[in-house]
GROMACS .gro file of C-alpha atoms in nm:
model
  184
    1UNK     CA    1  -0.238   1.922  -0.446
    2UNK     CA    2  -0.306   2.145  -0.083
    3UNK     CA    3  -0.413   1.840   0.040
    4UNK     CA    4  -0.130   1.559  -0.049
    5UNK     CA    5   0.161   1.843   0.087
    6UNK     CA    6  -0.059   1.863   0.373
    7UNK     CA    7  -0.059   1.455   0.369
    8UNK     CA    8   0.337   1.417   0.345
    9UNK     CA    9   0.413   1.643   0.578
   10UNK     CA   10   0.201   1.474   0.834
   11UNK     CA   11   0.394   1.170   0.720
   12UNK     CA   12   0.779   1.268   0.711
   13UNK     CA   13   0.697   1.421   1.067
   14UNK     CA   14   0.599   1.069   1.162
   15UNK     CA   15   0.795   0.904   1.046
   16UNK     CA   16   1.195   1.108   1.133
   17UNK     CA   17   0.896   1.132   1.534
   18UNK     CA   18   0.960   0.726   1.455
   19UNK     CA   19   1.275   0.766   1.318
   20UNK     CA   20   1.425   0.981   1.664
   21UNK     CA   21   1.280   0.698   1.875
   22UNK     CA   22   1.379   0.419   1.762
   23UNK     CA   23   1.005   0.256   1.718
   24UNK     CA   24   1.022   0.272   1.265
   25UNK     CA   25   1.062  -0.129   1.297
   26UNK     CA   26   0.761  -0.164   1.571
   27UNK     CA   27   0.519   0.081   1.458
   28UNK     CA   28   0.523  -0.010   0.973
   29UNK     CA   29   0.378  -0.334   1.017
   30UNK     CA   30   0.107  -0.157   1.238
   31UNK     CA   31   0.051   0.144   0.934
   32UNK     CA   32   0.068  -0.108   0.677
   33UNK     CA   33  -0.179  -0.353   0.809
   34UNK     CA   34  -0.384  -0.035   0.872
   35UNK     CA   35  -0.323   0.062   0.507
   36UNK     CA   36  -0.471  -0.245   0.392
   37UNK     CA   37  -0.779  -0.237   0.641
   38UNK     CA   38  -0.849   0.100   0.470
   39UNK     CA   39  -0.843  -0.028   0.134
   40UNK     CA   40  -1.087  -0.292   0.175
   41UNK     CA   41  -1.362  -0.126   0.378
   42UNK     CA   42  -1.326   0.202   0.240
   43UNK     CA   43  -1.634   0.337   0.399
   44UNK     CA   44  -1.358   0.370   0.746
   45UNK     CA   45  -1.274   0.694   0.638
   46UNK     CA   46  -1.639   0.852   0.607
   47UNK     CA   47  -1.679   0.700   0.954
   48UNK     CA   48  -1.371   0.867   1.036
   49UNK     CA   49  -1.421   1.163   0.910
   50UNK     CA   50  -1.856   1.157   1.126
   51UNK     CA   51  -1.869   1.539   1.310
   52UNK     CA   52  -2.114   1.304   1.587
   53UNK     CA   53  -1.827   1.120   1.683
   54UNK     CA   54  -1.608   1.216   2.001
   55UNK     CA   55  -1.209   1.138   1.894
   56UNK     CA   56  -1.165   0.892   2.153
   57UNK     CA   57  -1.449   0.779   2.018
   58UNK     CA   58  -1.251   0.727   1.681
   59UNK     CA   59  -0.974   0.648   1.729
   60UNK     CA   60  -1.086   0.367   1.976
   61UNK     CA   61  -1.248   0.261   1.591
   62UNK     CA   62  -0.914   0.231   1.460
   63UNK     CA   63  -0.812   0.045   1.723
   64UNK     CA   64  -1.071  -0.223   1.688
   65UNK     CA   65  -1.035  -0.257   1.318
   66UNK     CA   66  -0.708  -0.352   1.426
   67UNK     CA   67  -0.739  -0.578   1.593
   68UNK     CA   68  -0.406  -0.423   1.803
   69UNK     CA   69  -0.428  -0.186   2.075
   70UNK     CA   70  -0.153   0.078   1.898
   71UNK     CA   71   0.087   0.226   1.946
   72UNK     CA   72   0.205   0.526   2.264
   73UNK     CA   73   0.348   0.727   1.970
   74UNK     CA   74   0.095   0.610   1.654
   75UNK     CA   75  -0.272   0.654   1.942
   76UNK     CA   76  -0.131   0.989   1.919
   77UNK     CA   77  -0.039   1.141   1.567
   78UNK     CA   78  -0.359   0.924   1.549
   79UNK     CA   79  -0.573   1.160   1.753
   80UNK     CA   80  -0.350   1.479   1.643
   81UNK     CA   81  -0.504   1.431   1.291
   82UNK     CA   82  -0.841   1.338   1.446
   83UNK     CA   83  -0.838   1.693   1.588
   84UNK     CA   84  -0.730   1.836   1.345
   85UNK     CA   85  -1.113   1.777   1.061
   86UNK     CA   86  -0.806   1.610   0.850
   87UNK     CA   87  -0.928   1.175   0.878
   88UNK     CA   88  -0.948   1.285   0.510
   89UNK     CA   89  -0.622   1.267   0.429
   90UNK     CA   90  -0.500   0.921   0.700
   91UNK     CA   91  -0.496   0.661   0.418
   92UNK     CA   92  -0.247   0.953   0.207
   93UNK     CA   93  -0.064   0.965   0.498
   94UNK     CA   94  -0.017   0.630   0.572
   95UNK     CA   95   0.126   0.535   0.157
   96UNK     CA   96   0.367   0.812   0.185
   97UNK     CA   97   0.476   0.686   0.525
   98UNK     CA   98   0.544   0.318   0.398
   99UNK     CA   99   0.682   0.457   0.034
  100UNK     CA  100   0.951   0.614   0.263
  101UNK     CA  101   0.979   0.318   0.517
  102UNK     CA  102   1.087   0.153   0.257
  103UNK     CA  103   1.312   0.398   0.007
  104UNK     CA  104   1.471   0.406   0.337
  105UNK     CA  105   1.524   0.049   0.389
  106UNK     CA  106   1.556   0.023   0.011
  107UNK     CA  107   1.319  -0.193  -0.009
  108UNK     CA  108   1.149  -0.241  -0.321
  109UNK     CA  109   0.820  -0.241  -0.353
  110UNK     CA  110   0.684  -0.550  -0.494
  111UNK     CA  111   0.273  -0.621  -0.656
  112UNK     CA  112   0.214  -0.944  -0.778
  113UNK     CA  113  -0.147  -0.962  -0.964
  114UNK     CA  114  -0.228  -1.324  -0.975
  115UNK     CA  115  -0.513  -1.509  -1.050
  116UNK     CA  116  -0.598  -1.751  -0.835
  117UNK     CA  117  -0.551  -1.767  -0.447
  118UNK     CA  118  -0.174  -1.919  -0.379
  119UNK     CA  119  -0.013  -2.150  -0.162
  120UNK     CA  120   0.159  -1.999   0.142
  121UNK     CA  121   0.500  -2.234   0.023
  122UNK     CA  122   0.397  -2.112  -0.373
  123UNK     CA  123   0.441  -1.736  -0.199
  124UNK     CA  124   0.704  -1.732   0.016
  125UNK     CA  125   0.914  -1.967  -0.364
  126UNK     CA  126   0.829  -1.680  -0.501
  127UNK     CA  127   0.896  -1.345  -0.284
  128UNK     CA  128   1.233  -1.585  -0.299
  129UNK     CA  129   1.231  -1.598  -0.622
  130UNK     CA  130   1.177  -1.197  -0.694
  131UNK     CA  131   1.435  -1.074  -0.422
  132UNK     CA  132   1.678  -1.308  -0.595
  133UNK     CA  133   1.612  -1.206  -0.905
  134UNK     CA  134   1.652  -0.802  -0.831
  135UNK     CA  135   1.921  -0.865  -0.562
  136UNK     CA  136   1.724  -0.639  -0.279
  137UNK     CA  137   1.505  -0.683  -0.058
  138UNK     CA  138   1.156  -0.674  -0.096
  139UNK     CA  139   0.803  -0.654  -0.003
  140UNK     CA  140   0.528  -0.781  -0.211
  141UNK     CA  141   0.133  -0.754  -0.204
  142UNK     CA  142  -0.013  -1.072  -0.379
  143UNK     CA  143  -0.387  -0.904  -0.568
  144UNK     CA  144  -0.639  -1.142  -0.695
  145UNK     CA  145  -0.711  -1.126  -1.027
  146UNK     CA  146  -0.907  -1.372  -1.222
  147UNK     CA  147  -0.941  -1.121  -1.516
  148UNK     CA  148  -0.533  -1.268  -1.545
  149UNK     CA  149  -0.679  -1.611  -1.646
  150UNK     CA  150  -0.420  -1.773  -1.598
  151UNK     CA  151  -0.055  -1.653  -1.529
  152UNK     CA  152   0.094  -1.385  -1.310
  153UNK     CA  153   0.163  -0.968  -1.373
  154UNK     CA  154   0.451  -0.794  -1.179
  155UNK     CA  155   0.472  -0.446  -1.063
  156UNK     CA  156   0.831  -0.363  -0.915
  157UNK     CA  157   0.817   0.020  -0.893
  158UNK     CA  158   0.586   0.145  -1.129
  159UNK     CA  159   0.828  -0.062  -1.346
  160UNK     CA  160   0.527  -0.321  -1.557
  161UNK     CA  161   0.673  -0.720  -1.671
  162UNK     CA  162   0.366  -0.915  -1.731
  163UNK     CA  163   0.346  -1.253  -1.821
  164UNK     CA  164  -0.035  -1.324  -1.760
  165UNK     CA  165  -0.214  -1.537  -2.034
  166UNK     CA  166  -0.444  -1.151  -2.117
  167UNK     CA  167  -0.125  -0.956  -2.146
  168UNK     CA  168  -0.011  -1.172  -2.369
  169UNK     CA  169  -0.370  -1.252  -2.587
  170UNK     CA  170  -0.338  -0.875  -2.557
  171UNK     CA  171   0.003  -0.772  -2.774
  172UNK     CA  172  -0.090  -1.077  -3.030
  173UNK     CA  173  -0.484  -0.835  -3.091
  174UNK     CA  174  -0.175  -0.580  -3.125
  175UNK     CA  175   0.083  -0.737  -3.336
  176UNK     CA  176  -0.269  -0.861  -3.585
  177UNK     CA  177  -0.378  -0.532  -3.629
  178UNK     CA  178  -0.072  -0.318  -3.658
  179UNK     CA  179  -0.018  -0.598  -3.958
  180UNK     CA  180  -0.390  -0.527  -4.101
  181UNK     CA  181  -0.316  -0.163  -4.149
  182UNK     CA  182   0.018  -0.215  -4.268
  183UNK     CA  183  -0.154  -0.486  -4.524
  184UNK     CA  184  -0.408  -0.241  -4.662
   0.00000   0.00000   0.00000
């Protein structure tokens, strides 16, 4: 809990600083990209907590894995967290920053779970349809979940809309079990 409130304070501070410097829209995509990397490479946070590496080596590592030269503001911010020996909260800071950014811009956070990889054109059609249906700009993160079998599951700001075969089979199973117990 304490680390959550610390991460929240850091995220709010970064957001406000970027807002003052008019850098929100340039920093956000980099933070979003870093979040994706940290999700895929869970060992990266462990390496960042390694006391044998200097803060400059850790910042250099983040720059290399991100594939970008970090903007000065973000580089200094990450350096501050690392120098304070708080690399363990970096992921949460970025998550909270993302949430603050999306709320500030009135962008819905949408997660689309699909059974197989979508073509770029299909993904664009889905994004347009979701944005139109929800009457709001959306940021859609797509995750491939083969266990869905077919169809999709859409999660919008925590609300789940399940149109997958797995979800439908689960609903049928639940109904059948309820009927079985009613008939006893």
